[in-house]
mmCIF file of C-alpha atoms in Angstrom:
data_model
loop_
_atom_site.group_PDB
_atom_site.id
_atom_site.type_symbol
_atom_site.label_atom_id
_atom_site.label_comp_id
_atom_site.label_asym_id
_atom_site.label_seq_id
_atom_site.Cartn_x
_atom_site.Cartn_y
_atom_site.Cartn_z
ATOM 1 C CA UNK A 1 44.285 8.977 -64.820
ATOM 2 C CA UNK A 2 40.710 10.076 -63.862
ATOM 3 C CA UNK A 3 38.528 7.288 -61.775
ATOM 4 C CA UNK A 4 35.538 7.512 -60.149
ATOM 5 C CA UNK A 5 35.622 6.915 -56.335
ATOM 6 C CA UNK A 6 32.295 4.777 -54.502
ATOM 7 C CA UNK A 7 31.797 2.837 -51.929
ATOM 8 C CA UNK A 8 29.271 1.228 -49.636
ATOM 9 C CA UNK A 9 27.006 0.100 -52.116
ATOM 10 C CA UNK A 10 25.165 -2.735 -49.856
ATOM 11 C CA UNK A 11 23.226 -4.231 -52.684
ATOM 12 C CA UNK A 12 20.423 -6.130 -50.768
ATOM 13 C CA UNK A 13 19.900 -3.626 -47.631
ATOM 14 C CA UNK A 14 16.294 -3.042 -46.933
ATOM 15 C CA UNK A 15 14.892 -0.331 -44.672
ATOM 16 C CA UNK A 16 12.852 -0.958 -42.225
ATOM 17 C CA UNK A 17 11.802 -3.879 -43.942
ATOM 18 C CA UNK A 18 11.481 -1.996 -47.285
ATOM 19 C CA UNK A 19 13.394 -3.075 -50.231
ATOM 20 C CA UNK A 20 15.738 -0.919 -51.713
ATOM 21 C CA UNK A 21 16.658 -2.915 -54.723
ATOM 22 C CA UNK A 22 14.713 -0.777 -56.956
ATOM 23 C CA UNK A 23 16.351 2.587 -55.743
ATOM 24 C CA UNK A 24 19.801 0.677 -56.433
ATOM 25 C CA UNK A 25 18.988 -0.051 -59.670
ATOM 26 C CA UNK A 26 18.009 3.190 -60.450
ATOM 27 C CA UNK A 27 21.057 4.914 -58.486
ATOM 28 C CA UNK A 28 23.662 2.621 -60.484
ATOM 29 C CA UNK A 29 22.220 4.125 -63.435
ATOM 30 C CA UNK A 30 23.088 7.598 -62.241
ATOM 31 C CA UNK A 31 26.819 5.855 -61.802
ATOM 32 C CA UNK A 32 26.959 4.618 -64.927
ATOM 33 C CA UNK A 33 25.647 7.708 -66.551
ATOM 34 C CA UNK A 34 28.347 9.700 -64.693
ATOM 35 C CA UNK A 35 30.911 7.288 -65.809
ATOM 36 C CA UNK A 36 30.532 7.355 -69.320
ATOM 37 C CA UNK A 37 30.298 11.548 -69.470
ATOM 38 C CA UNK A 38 32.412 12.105 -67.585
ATOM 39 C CA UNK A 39 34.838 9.227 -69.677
ATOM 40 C CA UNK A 40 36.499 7.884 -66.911
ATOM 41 C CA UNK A 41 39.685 5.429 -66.567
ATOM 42 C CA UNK A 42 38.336 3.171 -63.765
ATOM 43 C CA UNK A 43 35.692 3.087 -61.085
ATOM 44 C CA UNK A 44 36.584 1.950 -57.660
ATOM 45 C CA UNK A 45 34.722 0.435 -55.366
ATOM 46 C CA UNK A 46 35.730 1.074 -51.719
ATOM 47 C CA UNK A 47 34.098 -2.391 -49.905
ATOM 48 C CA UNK A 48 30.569 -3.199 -48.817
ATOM 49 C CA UNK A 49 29.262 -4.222 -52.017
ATOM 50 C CA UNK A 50 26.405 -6.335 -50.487
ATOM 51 C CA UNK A 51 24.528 -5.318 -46.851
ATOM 52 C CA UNK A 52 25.200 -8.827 -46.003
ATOM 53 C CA UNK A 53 27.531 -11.916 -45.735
ATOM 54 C CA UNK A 54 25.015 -13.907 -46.931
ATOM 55 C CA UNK A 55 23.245 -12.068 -49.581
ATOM 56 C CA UNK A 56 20.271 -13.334 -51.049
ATOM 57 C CA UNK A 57 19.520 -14.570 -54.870
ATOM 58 C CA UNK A 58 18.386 -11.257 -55.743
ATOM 59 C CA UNK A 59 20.701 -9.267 -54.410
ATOM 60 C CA UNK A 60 23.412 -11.643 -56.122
ATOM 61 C CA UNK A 61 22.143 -11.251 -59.596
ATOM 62 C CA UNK A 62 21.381 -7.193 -58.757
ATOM 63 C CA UNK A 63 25.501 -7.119 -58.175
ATOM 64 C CA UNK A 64 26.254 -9.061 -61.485
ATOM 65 C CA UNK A 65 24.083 -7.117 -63.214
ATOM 66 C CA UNK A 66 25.443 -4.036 -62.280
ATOM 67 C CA UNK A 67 29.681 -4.947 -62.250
ATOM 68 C CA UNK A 68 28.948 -6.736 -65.809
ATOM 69 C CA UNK A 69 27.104 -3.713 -66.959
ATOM 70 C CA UNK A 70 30.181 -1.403 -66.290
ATOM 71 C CA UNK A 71 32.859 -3.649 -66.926
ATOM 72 C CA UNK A 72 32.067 -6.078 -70.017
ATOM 73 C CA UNK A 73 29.833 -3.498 -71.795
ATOM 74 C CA UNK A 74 30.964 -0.614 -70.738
ATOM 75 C CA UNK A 75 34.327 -1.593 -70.611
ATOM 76 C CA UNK A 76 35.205 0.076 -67.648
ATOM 77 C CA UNK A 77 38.370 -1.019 -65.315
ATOM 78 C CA UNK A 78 36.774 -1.906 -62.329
ATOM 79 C CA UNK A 79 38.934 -1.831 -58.809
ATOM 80 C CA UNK A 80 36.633 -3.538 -55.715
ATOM 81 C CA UNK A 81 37.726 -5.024 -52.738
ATOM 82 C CA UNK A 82 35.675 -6.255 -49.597
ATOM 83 C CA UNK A 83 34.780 -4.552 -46.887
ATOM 84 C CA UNK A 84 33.347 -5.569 -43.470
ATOM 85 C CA UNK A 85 30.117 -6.471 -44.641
ATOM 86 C CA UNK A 86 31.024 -9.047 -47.294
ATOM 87 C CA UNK A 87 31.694 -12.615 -47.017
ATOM 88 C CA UNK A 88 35.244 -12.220 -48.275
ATOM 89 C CA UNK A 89 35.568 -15.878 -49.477
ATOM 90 C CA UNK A 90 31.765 -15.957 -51.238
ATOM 91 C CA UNK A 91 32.483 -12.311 -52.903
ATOM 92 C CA UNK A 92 36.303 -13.321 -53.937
ATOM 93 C CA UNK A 93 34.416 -16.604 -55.950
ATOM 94 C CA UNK A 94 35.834 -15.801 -59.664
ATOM 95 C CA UNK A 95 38.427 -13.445 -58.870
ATOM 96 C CA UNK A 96 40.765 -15.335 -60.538
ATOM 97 C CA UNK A 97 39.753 -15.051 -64.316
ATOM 98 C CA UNK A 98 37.824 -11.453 -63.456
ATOM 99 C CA UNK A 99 41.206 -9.335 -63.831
ATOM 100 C CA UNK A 100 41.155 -10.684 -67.811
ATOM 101 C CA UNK A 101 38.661 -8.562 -67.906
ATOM 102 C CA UNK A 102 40.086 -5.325 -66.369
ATOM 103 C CA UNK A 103 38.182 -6.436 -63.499
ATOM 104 C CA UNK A 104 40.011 -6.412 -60.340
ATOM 105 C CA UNK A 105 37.854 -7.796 -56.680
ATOM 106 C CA UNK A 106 40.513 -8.083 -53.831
ATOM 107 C CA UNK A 107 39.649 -9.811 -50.528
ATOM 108 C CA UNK A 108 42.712 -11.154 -49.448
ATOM 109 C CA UNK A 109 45.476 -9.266 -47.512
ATOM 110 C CA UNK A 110 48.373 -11.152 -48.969
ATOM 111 C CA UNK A 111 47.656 -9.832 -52.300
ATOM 112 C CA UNK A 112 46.863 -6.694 -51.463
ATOM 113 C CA UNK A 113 50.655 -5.632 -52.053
ATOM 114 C CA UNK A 114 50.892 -6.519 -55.452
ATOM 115 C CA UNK A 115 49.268 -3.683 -57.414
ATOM 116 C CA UNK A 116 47.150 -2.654 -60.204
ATOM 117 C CA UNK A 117 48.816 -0.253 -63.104
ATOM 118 C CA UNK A 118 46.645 1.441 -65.122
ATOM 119 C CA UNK A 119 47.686 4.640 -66.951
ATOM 120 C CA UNK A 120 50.172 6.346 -64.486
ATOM 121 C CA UNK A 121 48.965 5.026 -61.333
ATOM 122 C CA UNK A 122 49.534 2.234 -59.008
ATOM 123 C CA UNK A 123 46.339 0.843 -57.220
ATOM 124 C CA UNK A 124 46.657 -0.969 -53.874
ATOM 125 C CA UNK A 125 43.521 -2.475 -53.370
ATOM 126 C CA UNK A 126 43.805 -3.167 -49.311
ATOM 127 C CA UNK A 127 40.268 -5.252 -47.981
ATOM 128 C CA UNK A 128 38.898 -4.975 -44.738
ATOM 129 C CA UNK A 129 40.857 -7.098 -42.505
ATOM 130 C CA UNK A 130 41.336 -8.225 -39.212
ATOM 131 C CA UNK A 131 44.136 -7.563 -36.655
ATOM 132 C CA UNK A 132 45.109 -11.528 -36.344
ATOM 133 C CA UNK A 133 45.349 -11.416 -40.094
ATOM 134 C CA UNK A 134 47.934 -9.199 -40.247
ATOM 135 C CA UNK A 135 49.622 -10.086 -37.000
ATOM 136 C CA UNK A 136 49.844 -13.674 -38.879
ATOM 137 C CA UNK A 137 51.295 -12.408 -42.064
ATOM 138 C CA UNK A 138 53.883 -10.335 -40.430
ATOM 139 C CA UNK A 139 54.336 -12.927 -38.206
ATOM 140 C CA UNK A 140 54.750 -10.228 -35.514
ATOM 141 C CA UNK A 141 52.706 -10.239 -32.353
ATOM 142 C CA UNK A 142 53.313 -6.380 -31.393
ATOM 143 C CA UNK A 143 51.171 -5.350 -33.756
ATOM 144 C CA UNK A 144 48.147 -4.536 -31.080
ATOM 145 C CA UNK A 145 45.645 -1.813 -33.225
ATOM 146 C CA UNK A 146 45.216 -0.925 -36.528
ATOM 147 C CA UNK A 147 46.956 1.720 -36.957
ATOM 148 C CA UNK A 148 49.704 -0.291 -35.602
ATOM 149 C CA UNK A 149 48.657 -2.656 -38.770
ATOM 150 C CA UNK A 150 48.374 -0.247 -41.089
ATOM 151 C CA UNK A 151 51.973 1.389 -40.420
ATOM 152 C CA UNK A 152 53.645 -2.397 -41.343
ATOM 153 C CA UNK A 153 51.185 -2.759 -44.244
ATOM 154 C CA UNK A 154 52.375 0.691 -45.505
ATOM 155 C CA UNK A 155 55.175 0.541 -45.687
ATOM 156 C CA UNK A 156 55.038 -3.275 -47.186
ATOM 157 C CA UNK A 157 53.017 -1.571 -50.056
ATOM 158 C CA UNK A 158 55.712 1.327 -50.272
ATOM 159 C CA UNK A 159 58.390 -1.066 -51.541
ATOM 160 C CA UNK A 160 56.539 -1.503 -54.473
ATOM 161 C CA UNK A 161 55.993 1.791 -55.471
ATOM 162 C CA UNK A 162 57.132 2.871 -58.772
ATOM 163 C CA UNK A 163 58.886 6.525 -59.086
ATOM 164 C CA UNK A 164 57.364 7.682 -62.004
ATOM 165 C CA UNK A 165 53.499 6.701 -61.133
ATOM 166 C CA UNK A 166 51.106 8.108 -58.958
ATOM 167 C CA UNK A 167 49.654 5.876 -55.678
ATOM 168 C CA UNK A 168 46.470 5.156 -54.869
ATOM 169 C CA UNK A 169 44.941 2.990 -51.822
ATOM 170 C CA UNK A 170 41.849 1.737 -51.795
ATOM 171 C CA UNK A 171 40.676 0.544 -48.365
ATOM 172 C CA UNK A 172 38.007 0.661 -46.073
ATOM 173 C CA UNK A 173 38.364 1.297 -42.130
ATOM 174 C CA UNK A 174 37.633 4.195 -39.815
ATOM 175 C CA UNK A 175 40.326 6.834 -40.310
ATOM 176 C CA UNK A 176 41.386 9.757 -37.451
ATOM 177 C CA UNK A 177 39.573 12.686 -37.298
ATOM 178 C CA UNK A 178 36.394 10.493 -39.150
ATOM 179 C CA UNK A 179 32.971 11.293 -37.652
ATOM 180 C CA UNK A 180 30.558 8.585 -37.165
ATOM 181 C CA UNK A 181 27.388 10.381 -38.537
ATOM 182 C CA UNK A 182 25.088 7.252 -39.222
ATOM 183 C CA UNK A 183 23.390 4.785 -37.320
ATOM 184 C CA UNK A 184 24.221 2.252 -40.923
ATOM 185 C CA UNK A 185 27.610 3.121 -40.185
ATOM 186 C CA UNK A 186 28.571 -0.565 -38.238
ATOM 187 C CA UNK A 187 31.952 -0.724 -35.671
ATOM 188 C CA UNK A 188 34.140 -2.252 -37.204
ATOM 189 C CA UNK A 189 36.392 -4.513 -34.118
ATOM 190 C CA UNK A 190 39.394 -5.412 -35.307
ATOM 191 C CA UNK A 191 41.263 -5.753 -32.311
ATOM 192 C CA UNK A 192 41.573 -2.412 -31.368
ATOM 193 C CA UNK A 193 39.070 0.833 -32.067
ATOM 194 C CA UNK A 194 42.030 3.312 -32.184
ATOM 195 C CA UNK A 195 41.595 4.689 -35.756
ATOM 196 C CA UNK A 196 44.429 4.373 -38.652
ATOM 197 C CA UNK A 197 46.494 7.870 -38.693
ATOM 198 C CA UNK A 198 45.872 10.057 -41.719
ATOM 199 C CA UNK A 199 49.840 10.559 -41.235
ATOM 200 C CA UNK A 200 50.083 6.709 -41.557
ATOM 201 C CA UNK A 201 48.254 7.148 -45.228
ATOM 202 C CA UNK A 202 50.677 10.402 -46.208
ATOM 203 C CA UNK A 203 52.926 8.335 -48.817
ATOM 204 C CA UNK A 204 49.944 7.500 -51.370
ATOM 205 C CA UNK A 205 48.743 10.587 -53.543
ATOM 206 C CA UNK A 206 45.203 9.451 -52.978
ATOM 207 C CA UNK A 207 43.330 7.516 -50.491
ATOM 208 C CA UNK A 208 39.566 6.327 -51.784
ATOM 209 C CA UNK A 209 38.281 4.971 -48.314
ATOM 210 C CA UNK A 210 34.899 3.564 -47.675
ATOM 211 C CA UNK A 211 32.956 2.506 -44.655
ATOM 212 C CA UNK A 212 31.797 6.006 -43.098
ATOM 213 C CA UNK A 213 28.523 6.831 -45.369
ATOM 214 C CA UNK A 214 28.712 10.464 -45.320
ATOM 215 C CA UNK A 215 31.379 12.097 -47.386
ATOM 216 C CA UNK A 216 31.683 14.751 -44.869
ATOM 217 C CA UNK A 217 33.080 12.362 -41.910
ATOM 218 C CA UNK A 218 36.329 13.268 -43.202
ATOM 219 C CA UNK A 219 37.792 16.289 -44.689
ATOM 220 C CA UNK A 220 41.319 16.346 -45.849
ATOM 221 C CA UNK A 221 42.131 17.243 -49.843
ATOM 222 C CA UNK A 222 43.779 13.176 -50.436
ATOM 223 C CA UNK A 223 42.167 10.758 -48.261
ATOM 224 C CA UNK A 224 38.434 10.926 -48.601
ATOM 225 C CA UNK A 225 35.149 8.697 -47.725
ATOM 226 C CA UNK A 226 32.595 8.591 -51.089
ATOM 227 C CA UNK A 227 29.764 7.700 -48.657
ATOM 228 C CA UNK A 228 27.555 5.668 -49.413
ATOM 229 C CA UNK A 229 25.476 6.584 -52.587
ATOM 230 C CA UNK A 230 22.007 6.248 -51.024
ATOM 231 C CA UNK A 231 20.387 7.113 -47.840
ATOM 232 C CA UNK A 232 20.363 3.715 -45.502
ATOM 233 C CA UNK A 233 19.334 5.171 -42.010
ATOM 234 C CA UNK A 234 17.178 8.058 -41.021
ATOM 235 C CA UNK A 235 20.418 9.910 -39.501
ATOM 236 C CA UNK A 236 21.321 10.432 -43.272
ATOM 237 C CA UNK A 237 18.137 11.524 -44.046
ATOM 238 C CA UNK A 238 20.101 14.797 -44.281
ATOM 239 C CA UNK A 239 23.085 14.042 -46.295
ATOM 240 C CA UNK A 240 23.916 15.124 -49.901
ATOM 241 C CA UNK A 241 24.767 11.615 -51.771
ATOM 242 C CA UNK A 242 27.118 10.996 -54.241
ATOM 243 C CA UNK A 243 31.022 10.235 -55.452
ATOM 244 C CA UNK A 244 33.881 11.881 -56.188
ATOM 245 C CA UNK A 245 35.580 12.216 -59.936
ATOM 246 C CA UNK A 246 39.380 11.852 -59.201
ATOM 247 C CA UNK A 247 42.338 13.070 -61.356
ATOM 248 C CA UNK A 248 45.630 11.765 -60.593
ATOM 249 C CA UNK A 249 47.945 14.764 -63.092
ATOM 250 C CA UNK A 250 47.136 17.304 -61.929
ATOM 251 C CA UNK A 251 45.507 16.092 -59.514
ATOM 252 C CA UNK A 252 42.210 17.592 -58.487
ATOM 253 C CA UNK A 253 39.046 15.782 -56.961
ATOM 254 C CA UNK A 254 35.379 17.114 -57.933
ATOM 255 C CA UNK A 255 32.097 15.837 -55.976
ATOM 256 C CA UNK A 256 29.375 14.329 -58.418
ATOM 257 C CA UNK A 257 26.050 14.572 -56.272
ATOM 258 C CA UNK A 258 23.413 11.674 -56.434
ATOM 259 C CA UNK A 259 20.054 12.054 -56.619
ATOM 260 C CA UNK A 260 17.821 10.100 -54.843
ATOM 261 C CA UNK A 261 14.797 7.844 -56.288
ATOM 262 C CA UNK A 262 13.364 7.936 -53.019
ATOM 263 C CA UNK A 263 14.051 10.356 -50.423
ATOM 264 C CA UNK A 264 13.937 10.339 -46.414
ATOM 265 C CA UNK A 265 11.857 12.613 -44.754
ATOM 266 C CA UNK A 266 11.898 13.753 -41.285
ATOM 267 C CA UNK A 267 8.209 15.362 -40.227
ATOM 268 C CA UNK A 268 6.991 16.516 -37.311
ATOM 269 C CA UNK A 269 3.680 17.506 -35.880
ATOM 270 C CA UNK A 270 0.170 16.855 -34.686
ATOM 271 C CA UNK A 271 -1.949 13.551 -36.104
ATOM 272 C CA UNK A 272 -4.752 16.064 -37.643
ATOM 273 C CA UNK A 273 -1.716 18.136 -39.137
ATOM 274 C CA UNK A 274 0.240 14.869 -40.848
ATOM 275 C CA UNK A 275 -3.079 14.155 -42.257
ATOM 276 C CA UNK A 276 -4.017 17.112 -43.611
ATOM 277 C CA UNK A 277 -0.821 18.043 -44.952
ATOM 278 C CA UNK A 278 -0.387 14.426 -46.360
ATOM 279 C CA UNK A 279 -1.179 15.586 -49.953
ATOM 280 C CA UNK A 280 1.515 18.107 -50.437
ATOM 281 C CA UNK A 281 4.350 15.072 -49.646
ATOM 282 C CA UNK A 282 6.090 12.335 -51.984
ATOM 283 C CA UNK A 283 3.418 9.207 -51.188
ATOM 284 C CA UNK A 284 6.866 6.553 -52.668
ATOM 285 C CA UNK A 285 9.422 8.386 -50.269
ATOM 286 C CA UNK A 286 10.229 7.427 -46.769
ATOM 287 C CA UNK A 287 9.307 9.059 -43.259
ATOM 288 C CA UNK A 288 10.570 9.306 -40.033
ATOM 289 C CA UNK A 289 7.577 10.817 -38.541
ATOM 290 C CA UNK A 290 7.820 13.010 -34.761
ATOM 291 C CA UNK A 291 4.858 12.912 -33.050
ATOM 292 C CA UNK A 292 3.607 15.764 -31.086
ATOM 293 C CA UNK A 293 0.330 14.518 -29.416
ATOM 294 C CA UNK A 294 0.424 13.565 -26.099
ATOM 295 C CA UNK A 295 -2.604 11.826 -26.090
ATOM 296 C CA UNK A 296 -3.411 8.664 -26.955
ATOM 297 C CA UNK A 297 -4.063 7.721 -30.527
ATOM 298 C CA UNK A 298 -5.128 3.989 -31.437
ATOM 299 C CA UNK A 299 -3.611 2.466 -34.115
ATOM 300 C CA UNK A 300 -1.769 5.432 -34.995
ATOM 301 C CA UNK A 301 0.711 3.750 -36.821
ATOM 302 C CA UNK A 302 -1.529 1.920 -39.506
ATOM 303 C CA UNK A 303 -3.877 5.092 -39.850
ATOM 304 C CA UNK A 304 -0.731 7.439 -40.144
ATOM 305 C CA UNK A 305 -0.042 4.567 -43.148
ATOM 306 C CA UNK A 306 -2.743 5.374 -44.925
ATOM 307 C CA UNK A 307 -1.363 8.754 -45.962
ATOM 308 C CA UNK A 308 2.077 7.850 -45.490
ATOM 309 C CA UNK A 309 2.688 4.154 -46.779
ATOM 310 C CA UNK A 310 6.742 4.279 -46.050
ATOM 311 C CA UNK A 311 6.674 4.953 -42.319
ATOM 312 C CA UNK A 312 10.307 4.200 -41.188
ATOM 313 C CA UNK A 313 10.215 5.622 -37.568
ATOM 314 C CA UNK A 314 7.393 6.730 -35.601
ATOM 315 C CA UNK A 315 8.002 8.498 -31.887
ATOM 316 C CA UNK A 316 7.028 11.157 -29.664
ATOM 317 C CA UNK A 317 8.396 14.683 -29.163
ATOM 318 C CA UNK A 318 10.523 14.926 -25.760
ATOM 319 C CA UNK A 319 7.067 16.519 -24.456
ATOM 320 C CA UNK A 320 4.766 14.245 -25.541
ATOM 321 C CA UNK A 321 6.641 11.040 -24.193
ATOM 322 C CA UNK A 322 7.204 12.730 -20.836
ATOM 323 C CA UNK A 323 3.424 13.662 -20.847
ATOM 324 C CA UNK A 324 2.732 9.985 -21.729
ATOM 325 C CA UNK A 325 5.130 8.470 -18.964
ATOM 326 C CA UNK A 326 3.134 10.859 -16.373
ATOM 327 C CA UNK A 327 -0.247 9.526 -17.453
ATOM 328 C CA UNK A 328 1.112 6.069 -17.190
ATOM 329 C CA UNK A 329 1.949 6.241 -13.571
ATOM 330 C CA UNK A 330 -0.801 8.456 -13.110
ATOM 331 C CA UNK A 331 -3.300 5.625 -14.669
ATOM 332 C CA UNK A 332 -0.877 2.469 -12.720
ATOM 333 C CA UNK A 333 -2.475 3.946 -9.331
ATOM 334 C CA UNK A 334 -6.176 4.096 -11.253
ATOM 335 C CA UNK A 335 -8.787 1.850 -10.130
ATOM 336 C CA UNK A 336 -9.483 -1.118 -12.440
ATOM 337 C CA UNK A 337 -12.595 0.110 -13.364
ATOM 338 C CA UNK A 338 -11.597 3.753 -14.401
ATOM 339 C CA UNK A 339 -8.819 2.034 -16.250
ATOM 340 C CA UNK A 340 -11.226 -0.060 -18.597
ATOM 341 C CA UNK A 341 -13.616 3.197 -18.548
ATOM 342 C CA UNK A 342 -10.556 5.270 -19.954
ATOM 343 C CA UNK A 343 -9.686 2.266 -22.066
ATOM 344 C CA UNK A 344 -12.833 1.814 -23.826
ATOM 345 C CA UNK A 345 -13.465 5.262 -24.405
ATOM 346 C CA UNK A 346 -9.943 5.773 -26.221
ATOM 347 C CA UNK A 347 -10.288 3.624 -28.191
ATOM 348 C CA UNK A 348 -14.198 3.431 -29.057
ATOM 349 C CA UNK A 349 -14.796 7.621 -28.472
ATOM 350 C CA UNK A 350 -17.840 6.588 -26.618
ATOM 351 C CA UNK A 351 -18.924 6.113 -23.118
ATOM 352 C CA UNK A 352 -19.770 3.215 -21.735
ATOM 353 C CA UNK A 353 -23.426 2.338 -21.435
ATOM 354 C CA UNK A 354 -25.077 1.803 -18.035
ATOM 355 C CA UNK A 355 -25.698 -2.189 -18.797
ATOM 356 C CA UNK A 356 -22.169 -2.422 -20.230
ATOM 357 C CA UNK A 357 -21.231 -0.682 -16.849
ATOM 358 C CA UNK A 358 -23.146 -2.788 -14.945
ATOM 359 C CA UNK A 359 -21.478 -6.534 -16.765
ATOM 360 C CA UNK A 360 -17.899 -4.700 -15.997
ATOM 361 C CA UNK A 361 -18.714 -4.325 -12.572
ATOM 362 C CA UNK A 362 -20.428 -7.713 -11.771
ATOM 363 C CA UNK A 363 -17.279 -9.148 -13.730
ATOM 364 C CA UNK A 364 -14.792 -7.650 -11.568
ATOM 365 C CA UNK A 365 -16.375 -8.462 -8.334
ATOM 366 C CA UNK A 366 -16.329 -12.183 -9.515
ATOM 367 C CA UNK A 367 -12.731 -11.733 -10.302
ATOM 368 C CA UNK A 368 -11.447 -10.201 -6.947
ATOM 369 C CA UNK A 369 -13.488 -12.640 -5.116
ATOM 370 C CA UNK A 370 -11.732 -15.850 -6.824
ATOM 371 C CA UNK A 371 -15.100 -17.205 -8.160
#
């Protein structure tokens, strides 16, 4: 059985009010691409299809698009379930005529324990769930974490398990010894933050977890995080995207890198330098730009734009912002009218004229007297 193993898809996200729709598009391409070289049994889909419970029209047909593309012309098997930022009961809408189709969307715990058999594997296809869930199907108020869960739905799913075939869980949680690398990368509260014991997973040949968006969160050779397959967050502008091509006999996993449509890049430097380097950098990608001025610059944000239209983040250096907070108490104990003097030439570059100088003052004398 070879699959290919995604996750956190979140059809719909934007960044920093940017779209990435497009880039989505384009990246499911790549997936698809992958799929059919590398002629795959299934593709799984590790929860957090959409960004959001309440995904809009466009996102919504994006999603169709892409699951009909792979599974009704393609043909591909495909094995989803929901994770914690789907609307279980809006994603689950159809799930009963999809599995006609090979196509297999799971968002309910109770029928998580019934698996899927294709080829020589077994595929439990666990969504993200909530301790009270679990506490109410097991009917068993002990159950106080999720590991605590997890050990009761193991072993649930273990009765099931068929000698001669290989098992595979499909979930999507935070597992131990899991970094938390991005700032995308949402708590999930389900009663408990202790994490679910990669000991707790041991019985399954191969665990295709999503959630964590950075393949490297986790390293252990049978329970493994995809990530997700595009950058969401400036703390992965640094991460190496992708998926990983799974065989069950022999078993073996291999990483399929990603490339992204449009990067995120981290610069840092000086106002003149941005803008005179502006030329030799993507104008379509993203930036998280570092500031190292420590003067003031007006409207540095929309001028910075007009090299740099996809301006995620902009901030100071750690010397600049402490230079800045000692101007600011240094210019709190300023008179008013070296304040507005300061003010106006910032932000005009010249001085201000002796009549102007004159209005300001005759203004503020007719403001500190009350007339």
């Amino acid at each position: 059985m070879r699959f290919l193993h995604t996750a956190d898809w979140h059809i719909g996200k934007t960044l920093s009010g940017f779209s990435l729709l497009d880039d989505q598009r384009e990246l499911f391409k790549q997936i698809e691409d992958v799929a059919k070289a590398e002629q795959v049994d299934a593709v799984v889909i590790a929860g957090d299809l959409y960004d959001s419970s309440i995904p809009s029209e466009t996102a919504v047909r994006a999603l169709n698009s892409m699951l009909k593309r792979l599974n009704l012309v393609d043909k591909f098997p495909v094995l989803a379930i929901s994770g914690n930022h789907d609307s279980a009961s809006r994603l689950s809408a159809g799930a009963d005529w999809f599995s006609f189709k090979n196509f297999f969307l799971q968002t309910s715990l109770a029928k998580a324990f019934n698996p899927v058999v294709l080829g020589d594997t077994q595929f439990f296809l666990l969504p993200f769930f909530g301790i009270q869930t679990v506490r109410n199907y097991f009917n068993d108020s002990k159950i106080k974490n999720v590991d605590l869960a997890m050990q009761r739905i193991v072993a649930e799913m273990e009765k099931s398990f068929l000698p001669a075939k290989k098992h595979v869980l499909i979930a999507h949680f935070f597992a131990a010894g899991s970094k938390r690398t991005a700032d995308s990368e949402t708590l999930i509260e389900v009663g408990g933050l202790s994490p679910v014991s990669t000991e707790t997973l041991a019985p399954f040949d191969y665990v295709a977890l999503g959630h964590l968006h950075n393949k490297n969160a986790l390293h252990d050779e049978r329970i493994k995080y995809s990530g997700s397959p595009m950058k969401f967050s400036v703390s992965e502008a640094k991460q190496e995207k992708g998926m990983w091509l799974v065989d069950t006999d022999p078993f073996q996993t291999k990483w399929i890198p990603l490339k992204p449509v449009h990067d995120i890049h981290l610069l840092k430097g000086s106002f003149a330098d941005l803008v005179k380097d502006a030329k030799q950098q993507p104008t379509d990608d993203f930036y998280d730009i570092e500031l190292t001025d420590q003067g003031r610059i007006p409207d540095v944000l929309n001028r910075l734009r007009a090299y740099y239209p996809k301006i995620v983040t902009l901030h100071r250096t750690a010397l600049a912002q402490m230079t800045r907070r000692q101007a600011n108490i240094k210019r709190a104990k300023a008179a008013p009218l070296d304040l507005l003097t300061d003010f106006y030439t910032e932000t005009t570059g010249n001085q201000l004229s002796p009549t102007q100088l004159k209005v300001a003052k005759l203004t503020l004398s007719e403001i500190e007297g009350g007339k």
